[in-house]
Short mmCIF file of C-alpha atoms in Angstrom, two decimals:
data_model
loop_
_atom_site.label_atom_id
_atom_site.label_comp_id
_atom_site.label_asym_id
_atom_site.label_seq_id
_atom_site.Cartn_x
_atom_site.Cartn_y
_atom_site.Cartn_z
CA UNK A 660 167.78 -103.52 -124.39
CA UNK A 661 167.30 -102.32 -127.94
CA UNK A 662 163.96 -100.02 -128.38
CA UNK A 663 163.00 -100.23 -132.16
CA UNK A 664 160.46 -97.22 -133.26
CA UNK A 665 157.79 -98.72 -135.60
CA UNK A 666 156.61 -96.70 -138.56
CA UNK A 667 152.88 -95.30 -137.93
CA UNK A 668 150.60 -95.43 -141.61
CA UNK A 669 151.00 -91.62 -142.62
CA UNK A 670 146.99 -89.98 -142.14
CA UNK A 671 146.42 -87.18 -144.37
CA UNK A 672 147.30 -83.97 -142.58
CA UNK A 673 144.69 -81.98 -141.42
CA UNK A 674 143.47 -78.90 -143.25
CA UNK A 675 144.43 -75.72 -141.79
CA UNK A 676 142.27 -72.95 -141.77
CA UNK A 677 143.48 -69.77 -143.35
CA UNK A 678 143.29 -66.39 -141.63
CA UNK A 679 139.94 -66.18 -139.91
CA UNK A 680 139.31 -69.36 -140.15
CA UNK A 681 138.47 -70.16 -143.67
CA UNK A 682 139.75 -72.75 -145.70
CA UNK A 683 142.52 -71.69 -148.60
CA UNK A 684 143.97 -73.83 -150.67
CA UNK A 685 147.66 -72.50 -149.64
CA UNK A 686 147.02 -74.89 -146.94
CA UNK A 687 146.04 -77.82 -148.66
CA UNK A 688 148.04 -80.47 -150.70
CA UNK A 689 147.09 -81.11 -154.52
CA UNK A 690 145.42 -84.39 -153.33
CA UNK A 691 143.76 -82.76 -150.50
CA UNK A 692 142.92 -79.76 -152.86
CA UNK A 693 141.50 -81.69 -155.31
CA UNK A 694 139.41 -84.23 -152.69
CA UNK A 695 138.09 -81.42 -151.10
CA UNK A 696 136.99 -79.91 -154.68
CA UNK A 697 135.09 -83.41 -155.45
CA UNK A 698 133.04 -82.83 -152.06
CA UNK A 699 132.57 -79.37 -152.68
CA UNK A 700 130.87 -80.03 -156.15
CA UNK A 701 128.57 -82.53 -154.84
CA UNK A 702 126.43 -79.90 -152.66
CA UNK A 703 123.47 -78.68 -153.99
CA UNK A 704 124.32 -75.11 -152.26
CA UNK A 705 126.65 -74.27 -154.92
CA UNK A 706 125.46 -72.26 -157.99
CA UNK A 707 125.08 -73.98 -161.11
CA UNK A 708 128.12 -72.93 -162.66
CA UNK A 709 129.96 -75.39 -160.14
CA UNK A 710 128.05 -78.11 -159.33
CA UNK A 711 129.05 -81.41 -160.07
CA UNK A 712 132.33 -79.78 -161.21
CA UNK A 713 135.38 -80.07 -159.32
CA UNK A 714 137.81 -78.78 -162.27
CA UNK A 715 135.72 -75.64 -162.20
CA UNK A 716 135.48 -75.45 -158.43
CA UNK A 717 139.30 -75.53 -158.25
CA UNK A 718 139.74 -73.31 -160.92
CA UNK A 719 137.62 -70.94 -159.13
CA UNK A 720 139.33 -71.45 -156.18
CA UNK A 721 142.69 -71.09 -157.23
CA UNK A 722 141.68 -67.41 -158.71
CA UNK A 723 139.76 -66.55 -155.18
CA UNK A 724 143.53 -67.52 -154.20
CA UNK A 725 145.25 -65.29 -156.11
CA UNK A 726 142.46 -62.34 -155.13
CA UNK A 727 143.38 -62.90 -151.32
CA UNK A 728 139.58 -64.23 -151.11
CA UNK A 729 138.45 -67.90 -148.91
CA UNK A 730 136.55 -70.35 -150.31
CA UNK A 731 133.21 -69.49 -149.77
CA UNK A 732 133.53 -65.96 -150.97
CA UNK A 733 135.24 -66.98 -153.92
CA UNK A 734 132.23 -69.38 -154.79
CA UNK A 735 129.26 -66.91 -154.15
CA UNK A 736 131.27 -63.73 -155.34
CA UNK A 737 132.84 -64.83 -158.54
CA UNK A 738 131.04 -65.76 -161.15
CA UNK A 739 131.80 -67.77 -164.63
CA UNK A 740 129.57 -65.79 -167.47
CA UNK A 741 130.34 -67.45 -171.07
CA UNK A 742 133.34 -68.63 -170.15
CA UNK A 743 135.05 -65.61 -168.58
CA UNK A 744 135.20 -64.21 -164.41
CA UNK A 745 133.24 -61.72 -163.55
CA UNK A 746 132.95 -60.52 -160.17
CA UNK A 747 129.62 -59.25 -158.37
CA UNK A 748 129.23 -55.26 -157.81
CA UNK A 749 129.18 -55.46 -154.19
CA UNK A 750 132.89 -57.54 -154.20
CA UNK A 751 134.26 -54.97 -156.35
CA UNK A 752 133.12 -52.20 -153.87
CA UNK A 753 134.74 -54.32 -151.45
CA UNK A 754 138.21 -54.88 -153.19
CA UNK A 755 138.24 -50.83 -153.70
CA UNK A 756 138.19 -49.95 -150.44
CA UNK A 757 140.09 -53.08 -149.10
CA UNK A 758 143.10 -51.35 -151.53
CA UNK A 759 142.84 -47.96 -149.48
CA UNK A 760 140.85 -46.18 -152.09
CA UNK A 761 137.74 -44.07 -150.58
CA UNK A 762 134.69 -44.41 -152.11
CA UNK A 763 131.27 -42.27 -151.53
CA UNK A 764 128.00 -43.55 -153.20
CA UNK A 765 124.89 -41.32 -153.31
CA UNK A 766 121.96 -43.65 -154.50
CA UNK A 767 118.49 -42.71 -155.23
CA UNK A 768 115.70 -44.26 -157.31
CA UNK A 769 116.05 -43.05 -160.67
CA UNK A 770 120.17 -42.06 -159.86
CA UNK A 771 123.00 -43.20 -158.59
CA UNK A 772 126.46 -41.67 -158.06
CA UNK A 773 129.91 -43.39 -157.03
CA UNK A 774 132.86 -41.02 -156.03
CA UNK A 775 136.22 -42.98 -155.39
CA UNK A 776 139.30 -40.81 -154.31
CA UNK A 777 142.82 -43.10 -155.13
CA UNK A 778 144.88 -43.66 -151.86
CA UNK A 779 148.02 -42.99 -153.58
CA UNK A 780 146.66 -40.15 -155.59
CA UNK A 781 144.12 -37.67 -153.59
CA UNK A 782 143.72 -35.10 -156.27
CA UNK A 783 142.36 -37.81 -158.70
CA UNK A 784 138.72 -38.44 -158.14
CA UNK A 785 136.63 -40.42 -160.17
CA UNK A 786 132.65 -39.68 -160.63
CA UNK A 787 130.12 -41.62 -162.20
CA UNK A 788 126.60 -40.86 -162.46
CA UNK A 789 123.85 -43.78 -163.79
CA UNK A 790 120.48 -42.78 -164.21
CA UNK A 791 117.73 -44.53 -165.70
CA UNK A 792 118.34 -42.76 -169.20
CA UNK A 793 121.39 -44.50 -169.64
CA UNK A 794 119.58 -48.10 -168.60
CA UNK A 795 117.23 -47.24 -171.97
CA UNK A 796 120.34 -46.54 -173.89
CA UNK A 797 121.58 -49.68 -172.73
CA UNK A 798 118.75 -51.54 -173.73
CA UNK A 799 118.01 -52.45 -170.34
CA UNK A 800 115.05 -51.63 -169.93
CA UNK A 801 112.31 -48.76 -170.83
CA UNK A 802 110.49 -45.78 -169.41
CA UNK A 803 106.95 -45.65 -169.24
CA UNK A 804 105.54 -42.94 -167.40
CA UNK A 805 108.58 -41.84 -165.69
CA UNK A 806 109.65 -45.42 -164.64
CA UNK A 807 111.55 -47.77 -165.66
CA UNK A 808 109.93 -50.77 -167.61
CA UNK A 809 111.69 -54.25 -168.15
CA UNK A 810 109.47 -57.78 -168.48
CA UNK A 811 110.34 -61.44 -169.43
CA UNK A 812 108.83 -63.30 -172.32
CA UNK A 813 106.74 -64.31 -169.69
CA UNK A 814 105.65 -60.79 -169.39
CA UNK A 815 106.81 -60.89 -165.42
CA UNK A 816 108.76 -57.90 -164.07
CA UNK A 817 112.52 -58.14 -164.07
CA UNK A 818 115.15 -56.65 -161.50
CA UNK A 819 115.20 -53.15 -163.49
CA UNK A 820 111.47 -52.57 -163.32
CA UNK A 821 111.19 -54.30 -159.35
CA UNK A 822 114.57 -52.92 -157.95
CA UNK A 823 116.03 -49.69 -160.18
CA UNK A 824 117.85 -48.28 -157.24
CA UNK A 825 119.76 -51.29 -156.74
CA UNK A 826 120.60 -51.90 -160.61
CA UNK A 827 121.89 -48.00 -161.13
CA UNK A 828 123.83 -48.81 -157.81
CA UNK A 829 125.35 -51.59 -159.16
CA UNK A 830 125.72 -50.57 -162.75
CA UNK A 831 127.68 -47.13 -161.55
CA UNK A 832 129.93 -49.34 -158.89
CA UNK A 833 131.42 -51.50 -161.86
CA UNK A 834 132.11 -48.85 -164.21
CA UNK A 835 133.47 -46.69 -161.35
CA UNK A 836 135.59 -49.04 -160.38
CA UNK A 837 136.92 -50.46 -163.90
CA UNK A 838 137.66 -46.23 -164.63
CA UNK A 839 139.52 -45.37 -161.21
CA UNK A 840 141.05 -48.36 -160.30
CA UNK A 841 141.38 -51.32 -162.38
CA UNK A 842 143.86 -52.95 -160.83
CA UNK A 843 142.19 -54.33 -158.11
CA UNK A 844 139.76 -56.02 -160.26
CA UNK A 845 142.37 -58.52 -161.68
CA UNK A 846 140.98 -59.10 -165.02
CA UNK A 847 137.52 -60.13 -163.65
CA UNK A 848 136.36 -56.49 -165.11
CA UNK A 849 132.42 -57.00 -165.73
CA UNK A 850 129.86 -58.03 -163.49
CA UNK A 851 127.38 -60.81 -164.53
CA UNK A 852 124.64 -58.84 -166.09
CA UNK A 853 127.19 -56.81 -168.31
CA UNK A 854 128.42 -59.93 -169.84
CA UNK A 855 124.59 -60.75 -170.44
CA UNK A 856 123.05 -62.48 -167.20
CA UNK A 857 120.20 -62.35 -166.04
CA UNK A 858 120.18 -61.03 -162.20
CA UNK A 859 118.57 -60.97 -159.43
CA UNK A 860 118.59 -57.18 -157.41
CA UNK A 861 121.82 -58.57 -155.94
CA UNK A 862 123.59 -59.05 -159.17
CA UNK A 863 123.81 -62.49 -158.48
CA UNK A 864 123.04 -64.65 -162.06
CA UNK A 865 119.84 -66.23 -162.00
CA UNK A 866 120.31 -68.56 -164.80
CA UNK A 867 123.93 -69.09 -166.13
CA UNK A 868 126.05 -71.38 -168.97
CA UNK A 869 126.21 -75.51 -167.45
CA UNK A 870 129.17 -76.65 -168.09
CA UNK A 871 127.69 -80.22 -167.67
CA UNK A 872 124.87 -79.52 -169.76
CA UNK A 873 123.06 -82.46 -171.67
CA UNK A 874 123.68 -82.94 -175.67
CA UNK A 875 120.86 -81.85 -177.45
CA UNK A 876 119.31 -84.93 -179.51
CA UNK A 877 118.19 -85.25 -182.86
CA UNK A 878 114.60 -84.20 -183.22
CA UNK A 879 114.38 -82.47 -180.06
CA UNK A 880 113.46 -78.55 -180.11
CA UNK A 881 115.30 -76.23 -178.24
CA UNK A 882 114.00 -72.86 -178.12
CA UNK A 883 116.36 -69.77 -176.48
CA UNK A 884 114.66 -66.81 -175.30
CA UNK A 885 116.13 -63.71 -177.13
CA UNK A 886 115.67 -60.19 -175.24
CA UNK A 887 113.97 -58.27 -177.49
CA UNK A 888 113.93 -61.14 -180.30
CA UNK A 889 111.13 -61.26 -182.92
CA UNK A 890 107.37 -62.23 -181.28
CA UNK A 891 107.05 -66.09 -181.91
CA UNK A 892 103.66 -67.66 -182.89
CA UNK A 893 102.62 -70.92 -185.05
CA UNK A 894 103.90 -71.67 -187.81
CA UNK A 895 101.57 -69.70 -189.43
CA UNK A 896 102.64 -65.71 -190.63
CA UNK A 897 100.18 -63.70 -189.09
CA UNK A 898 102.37 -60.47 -188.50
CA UNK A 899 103.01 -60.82 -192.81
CA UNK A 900 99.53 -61.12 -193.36
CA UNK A 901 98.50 -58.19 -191.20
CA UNK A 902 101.18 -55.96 -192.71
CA UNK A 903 99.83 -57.14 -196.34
CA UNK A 904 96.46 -56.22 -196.35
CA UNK A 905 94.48 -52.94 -195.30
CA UNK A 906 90.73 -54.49 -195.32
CA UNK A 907 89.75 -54.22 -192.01
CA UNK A 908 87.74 -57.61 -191.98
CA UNK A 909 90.63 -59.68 -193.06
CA UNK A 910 92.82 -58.03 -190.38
CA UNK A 911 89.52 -58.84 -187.95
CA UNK A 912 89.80 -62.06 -188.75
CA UNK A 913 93.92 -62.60 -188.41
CA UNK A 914 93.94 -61.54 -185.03
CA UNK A 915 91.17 -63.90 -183.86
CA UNK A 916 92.79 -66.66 -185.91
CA UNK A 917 95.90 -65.31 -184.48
CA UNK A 918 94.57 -65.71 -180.84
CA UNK A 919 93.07 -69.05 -181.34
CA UNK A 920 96.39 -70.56 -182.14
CA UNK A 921 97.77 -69.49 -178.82
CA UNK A 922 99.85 -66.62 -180.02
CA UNK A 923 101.71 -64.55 -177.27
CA UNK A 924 100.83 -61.15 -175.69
CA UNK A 925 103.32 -59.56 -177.67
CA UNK A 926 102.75 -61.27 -180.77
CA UNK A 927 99.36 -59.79 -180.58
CA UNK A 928 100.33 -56.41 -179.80
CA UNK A 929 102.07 -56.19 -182.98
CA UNK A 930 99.43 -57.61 -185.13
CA UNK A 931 96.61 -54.58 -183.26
CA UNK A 932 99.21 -52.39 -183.97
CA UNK A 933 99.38 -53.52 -187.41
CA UNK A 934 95.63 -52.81 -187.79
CA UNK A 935 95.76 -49.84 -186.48
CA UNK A 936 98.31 -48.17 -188.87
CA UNK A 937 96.26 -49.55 -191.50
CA UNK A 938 92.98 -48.04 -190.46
CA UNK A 939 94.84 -44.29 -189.59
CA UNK A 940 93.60 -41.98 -192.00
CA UNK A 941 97.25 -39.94 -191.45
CA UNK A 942 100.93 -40.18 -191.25
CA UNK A 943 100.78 -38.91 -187.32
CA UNK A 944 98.90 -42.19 -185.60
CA UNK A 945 101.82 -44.26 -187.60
CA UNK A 946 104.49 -42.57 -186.12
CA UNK A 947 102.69 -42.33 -182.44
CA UNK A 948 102.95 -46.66 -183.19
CA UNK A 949 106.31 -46.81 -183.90
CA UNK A 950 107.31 -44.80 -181.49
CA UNK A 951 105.86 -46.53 -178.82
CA UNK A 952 106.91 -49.87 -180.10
CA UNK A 953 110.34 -49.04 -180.36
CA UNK A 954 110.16 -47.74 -176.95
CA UNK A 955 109.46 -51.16 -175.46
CA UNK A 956 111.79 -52.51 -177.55
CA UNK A 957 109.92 -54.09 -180.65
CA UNK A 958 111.78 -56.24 -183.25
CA UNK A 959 113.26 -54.42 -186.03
CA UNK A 960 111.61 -55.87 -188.66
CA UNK A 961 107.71 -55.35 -187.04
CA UNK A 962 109.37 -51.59 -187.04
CA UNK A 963 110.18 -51.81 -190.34
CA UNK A 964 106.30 -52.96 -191.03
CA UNK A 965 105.48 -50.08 -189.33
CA UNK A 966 107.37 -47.62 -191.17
CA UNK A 967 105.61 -49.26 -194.96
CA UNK A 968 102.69 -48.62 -193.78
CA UNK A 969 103.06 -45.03 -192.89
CA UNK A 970 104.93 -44.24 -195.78
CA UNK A 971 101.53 -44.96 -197.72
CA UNK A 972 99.39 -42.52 -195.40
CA UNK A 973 98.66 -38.92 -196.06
CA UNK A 974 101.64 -36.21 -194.89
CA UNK A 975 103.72 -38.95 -195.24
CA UNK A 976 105.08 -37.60 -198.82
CA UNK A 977 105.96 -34.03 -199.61
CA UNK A 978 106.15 -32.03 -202.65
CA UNK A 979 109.45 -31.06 -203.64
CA UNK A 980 110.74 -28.82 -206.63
CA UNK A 981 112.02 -30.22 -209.82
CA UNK A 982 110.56 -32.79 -212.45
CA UNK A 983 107.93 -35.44 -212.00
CA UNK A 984 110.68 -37.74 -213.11
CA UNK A 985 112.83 -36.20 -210.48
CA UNK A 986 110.06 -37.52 -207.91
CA UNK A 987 109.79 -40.72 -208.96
CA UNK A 988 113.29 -41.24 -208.89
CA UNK A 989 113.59 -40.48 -205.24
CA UNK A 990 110.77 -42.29 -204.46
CA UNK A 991 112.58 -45.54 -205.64
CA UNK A 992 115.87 -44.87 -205.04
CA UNK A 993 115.71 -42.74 -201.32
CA UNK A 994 113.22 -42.12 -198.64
CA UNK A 995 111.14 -39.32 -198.61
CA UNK A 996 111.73 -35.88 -196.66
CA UNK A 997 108.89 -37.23 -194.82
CA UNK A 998 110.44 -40.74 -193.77
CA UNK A 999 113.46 -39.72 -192.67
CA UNK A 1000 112.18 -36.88 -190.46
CA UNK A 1001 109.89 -39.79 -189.49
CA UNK A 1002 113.59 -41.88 -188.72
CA UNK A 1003 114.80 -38.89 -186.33
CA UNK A 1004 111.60 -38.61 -184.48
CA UNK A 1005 111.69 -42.32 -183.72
CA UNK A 1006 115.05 -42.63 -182.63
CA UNK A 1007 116.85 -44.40 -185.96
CA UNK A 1008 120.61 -43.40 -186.74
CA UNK A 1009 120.74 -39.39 -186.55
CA UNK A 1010 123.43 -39.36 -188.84
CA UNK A 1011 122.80 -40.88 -191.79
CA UNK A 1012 118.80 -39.53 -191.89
CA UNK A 1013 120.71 -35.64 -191.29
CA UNK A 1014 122.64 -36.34 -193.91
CA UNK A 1015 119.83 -36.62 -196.33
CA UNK A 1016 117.88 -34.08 -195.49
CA UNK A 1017 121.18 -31.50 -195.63
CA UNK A 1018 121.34 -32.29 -199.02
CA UNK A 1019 118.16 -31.65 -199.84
CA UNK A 1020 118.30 -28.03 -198.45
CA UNK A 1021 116.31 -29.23 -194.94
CA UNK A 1022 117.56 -28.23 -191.16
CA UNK A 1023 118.01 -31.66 -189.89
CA UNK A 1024 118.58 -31.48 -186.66
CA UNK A 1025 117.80 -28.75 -183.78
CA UNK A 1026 120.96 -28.45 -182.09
CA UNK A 1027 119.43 -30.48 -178.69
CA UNK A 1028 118.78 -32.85 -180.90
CA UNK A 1029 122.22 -32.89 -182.47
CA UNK A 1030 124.06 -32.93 -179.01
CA UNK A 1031 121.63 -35.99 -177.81
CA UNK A 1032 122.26 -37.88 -180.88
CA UNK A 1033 126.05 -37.41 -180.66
CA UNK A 1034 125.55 -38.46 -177.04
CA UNK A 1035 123.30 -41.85 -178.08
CA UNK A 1036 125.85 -42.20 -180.40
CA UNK A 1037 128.92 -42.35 -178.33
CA UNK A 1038 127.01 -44.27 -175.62
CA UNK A 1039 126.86 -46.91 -178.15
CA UNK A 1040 130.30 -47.36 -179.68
CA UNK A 1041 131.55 -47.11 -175.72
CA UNK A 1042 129.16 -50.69 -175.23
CA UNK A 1043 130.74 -51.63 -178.31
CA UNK A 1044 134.26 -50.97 -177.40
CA UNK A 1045 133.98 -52.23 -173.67
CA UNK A 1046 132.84 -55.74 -175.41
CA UNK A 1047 135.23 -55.78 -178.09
CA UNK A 1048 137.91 -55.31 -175.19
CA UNK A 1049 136.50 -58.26 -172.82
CA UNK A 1050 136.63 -60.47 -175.69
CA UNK A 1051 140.30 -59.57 -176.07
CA UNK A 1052 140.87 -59.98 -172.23
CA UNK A 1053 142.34 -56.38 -172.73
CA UNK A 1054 142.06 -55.06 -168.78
CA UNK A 1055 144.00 -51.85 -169.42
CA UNK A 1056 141.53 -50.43 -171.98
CA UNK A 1057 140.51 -46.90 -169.92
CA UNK A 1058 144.32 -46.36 -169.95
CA UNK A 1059 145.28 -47.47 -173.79
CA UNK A 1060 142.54 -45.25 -174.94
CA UNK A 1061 143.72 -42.05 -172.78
CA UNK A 1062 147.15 -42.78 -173.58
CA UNK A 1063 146.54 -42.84 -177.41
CA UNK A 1064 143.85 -40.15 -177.77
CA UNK A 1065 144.55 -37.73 -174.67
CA UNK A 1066 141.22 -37.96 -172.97
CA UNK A 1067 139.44 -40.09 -171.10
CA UNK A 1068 136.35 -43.20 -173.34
CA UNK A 1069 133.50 -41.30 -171.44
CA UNK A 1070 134.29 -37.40 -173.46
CA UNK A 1071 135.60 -39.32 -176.56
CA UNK A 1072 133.31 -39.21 -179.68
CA UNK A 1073 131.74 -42.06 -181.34
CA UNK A 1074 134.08 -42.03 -184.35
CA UNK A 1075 137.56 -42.19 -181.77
CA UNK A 1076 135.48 -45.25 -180.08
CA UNK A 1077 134.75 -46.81 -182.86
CA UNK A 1078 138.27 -46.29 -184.72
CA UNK A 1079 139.94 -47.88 -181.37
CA UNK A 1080 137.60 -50.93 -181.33
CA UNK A 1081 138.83 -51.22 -184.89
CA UNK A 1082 141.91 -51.43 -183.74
CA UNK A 1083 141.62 -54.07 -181.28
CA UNK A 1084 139.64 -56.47 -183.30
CA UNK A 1085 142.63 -56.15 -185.87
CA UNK A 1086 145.27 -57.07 -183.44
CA UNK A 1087 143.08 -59.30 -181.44
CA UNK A 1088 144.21 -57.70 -178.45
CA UNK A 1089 147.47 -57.25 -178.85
CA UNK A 1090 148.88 -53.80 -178.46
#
């Protein structure tokens, strides 16, 4: 008797889990990979970046892969931000010491401090320090009385203002990491609120890019918030008309008009601080204005407003030696001895302000204020090279800079940042 075997229909093969029990796609087929992606995209627990996007789930996916990281992790931890990976503080943390590095963090309200120690390298130990002075450098928020400030154009408190201990945490993990140990990042070098997020205390996005967002149609309005951007009312120039006229009856009457129309809190704000430079009888109120409008981060050009005004008050001009002709030609051609001490006291560009005065025989700076400048200024070009550097996917930028220059971005000066973020911009990344 002959015994003929049958062919059976081929099922799919089961998915194996990966170590632990989580799915991977090493274990999947490309069909099964890319069914699984199509079901994954369809929940409503994924973030926003992903849903209804299987391309971008398996994209993410496949780079979890290549981080050693399951499914789920790679979905809640990695995050797209403008079109480029950025990983989450907390992962990063994780990654450091899943590598062998040690890591010590000492975090307190208005501080926080990250030590990492390299596995293959004891000796070398990395420090970073955040406190909340470097958050107002950043232009993440501002200090009022002592603590740190930071609202929406809703004027409701953000992460920085409700949770600074876990911000500085998070802000002195990532650059800790990116500085000791870079490698272990894998070009996902930023987390989501350094590539411009907004975040929850976690450092999870709260709103990010849809890749499956709708066309915008002709006709339709679509307003962006800005941080920081200019104070938005009707079409209607209030904040012009304020700055244009001293009577204090027509500036009475703009700011009710003003109000009527539904203008915002901030909006308002700048128009009573408009009428209150106009009615100071001196140059000091002016500057107390600008200095606490900068402070919360004002719009340059209701700054600039500012700054007329009190160049018309009294103390705001002094006498200098020479000709009357002499005077009038600095008057139309430079700022004042006045204004520019004016600039330095409200935190404008140091340098260029110093320079003036030096040549007009004036002590610029005292030399606290010189070192904090040079500081400001160095903070500064560093945000400006870091950015330059993501946009060039350059991952090896703490060691290009220390190879070329000898010392390490955070002791360089401003003008070495600057000249290397020249540099990669030239090249566009290419060294």
């Amino acid at each position: 008797m002959t015994v003929t075997t049958l062919p059976t229909a081929h099922a799919p093969a089961a998915v194996t889990p990966a170590r632990g029990g989580a799915l991977s796609l090493s274990h999947m087929s490309p069909y099964e990979a890319w069914k699984f992606c199509e079901s994954l995209a369809n929940t409503p627990l994924l973030p926003d970046a992903y849903r209804k996007q299987p391309a971008s789930v398996l994209w993410a996916m496949e780079y979890g892969r290549a981080l050693g990281l399951d499914v789920v992790t790679t979905i809640t931890t990695i995050h797209v931000i403008k079109g480029k990976p950025c990983q989450s503080a907390d992962l990063m943390l994780g990654r450091t010491r899943s590598a062998g590095h040690r890591v010590r963090i000492t975090s307190e309200r208005t501080r926080c401090e990250v030590r990492i120690m390299r596995h293959d390298d004891p000796d070398d130990e990395t420090v970073i320090e955040w406190v909340l002075d470097d958050a107002v450098t950043a232009g993440l928020c501002t200090l009022r009385d002592g603590r740190p400030h930071a609202r929406d154009q809703k004027g409701q408190p953000q992460p920085w203002e409700r949770f600074p201990r876990a911000m500085l945490r998070a802000r002195a993990i990532a650059e800790a990491v990116r500085t000791a140990c870079p490698e272990v990042l894998h070009g996902a070098i930023y987390t989501p609120e350094e590539l411009g997020a907004v975040v929850d205390q976690e450092g999870n996005p709260i709103t990010v890019e849809r890749a499956d967002a709708p066309p915008v149609q002709e006709g339709v309005t679509v307003v962006q918030s800005t941080p920081n951007g200019p104070p938005t009312a009707p079409s209607r120039d209030y904040l012009a008309e304020a700055a244009a006229t001293a009577d204090a009856e027509q500036l009475a009457a703009i700011l009710a008009d003003a109000q009527l129309a539904g203008a915002p809190a901030e909006y308002m704000t700048c128009l009573a601080e408009l009428r209150d430079a106009h009615a100071a009888e001196s140059v000091g109120p002016v500057r107390a204005l600008h200095a606490a409008a900068q402070d919360r981060g004002a719009h340059p050009d209701h700054l600039a407003r500012l700054a007329d005004i009190g160049a018309t008050k009294p103390g705001a001009k002094q006498q200098t030696t020479g000709s009357e002709e002499r005077q009038a030609h600095d008057k139309d051609e430079a700022p004042t001895d006045a204004e520019l001490r004016a600039a330095l006291d409200s935190g404008h560009p140091e340098a260029e302000a110093a320079a003036m005065l030096a040549e007009r025989g004036q002590i610029p700076l005292s030399p606290q204020q010189a070192q904090a400048a040079a500081e400001r200024a160095a903070a500064e070009a560093e945000n400006r090279l870091r950015v330059a550097a993501s946009r060039a996917n350059l991952a090896t930028l703490d060691a290009d800079f220390e190879r070329v220059y000898g010392l390490p971005i955070s002791q360089a000066p401003a003008a070495q940042l600057d000249q290397f973020r020249a540099k990669i911009e030239a090249a566009g990344g290419a060294q």
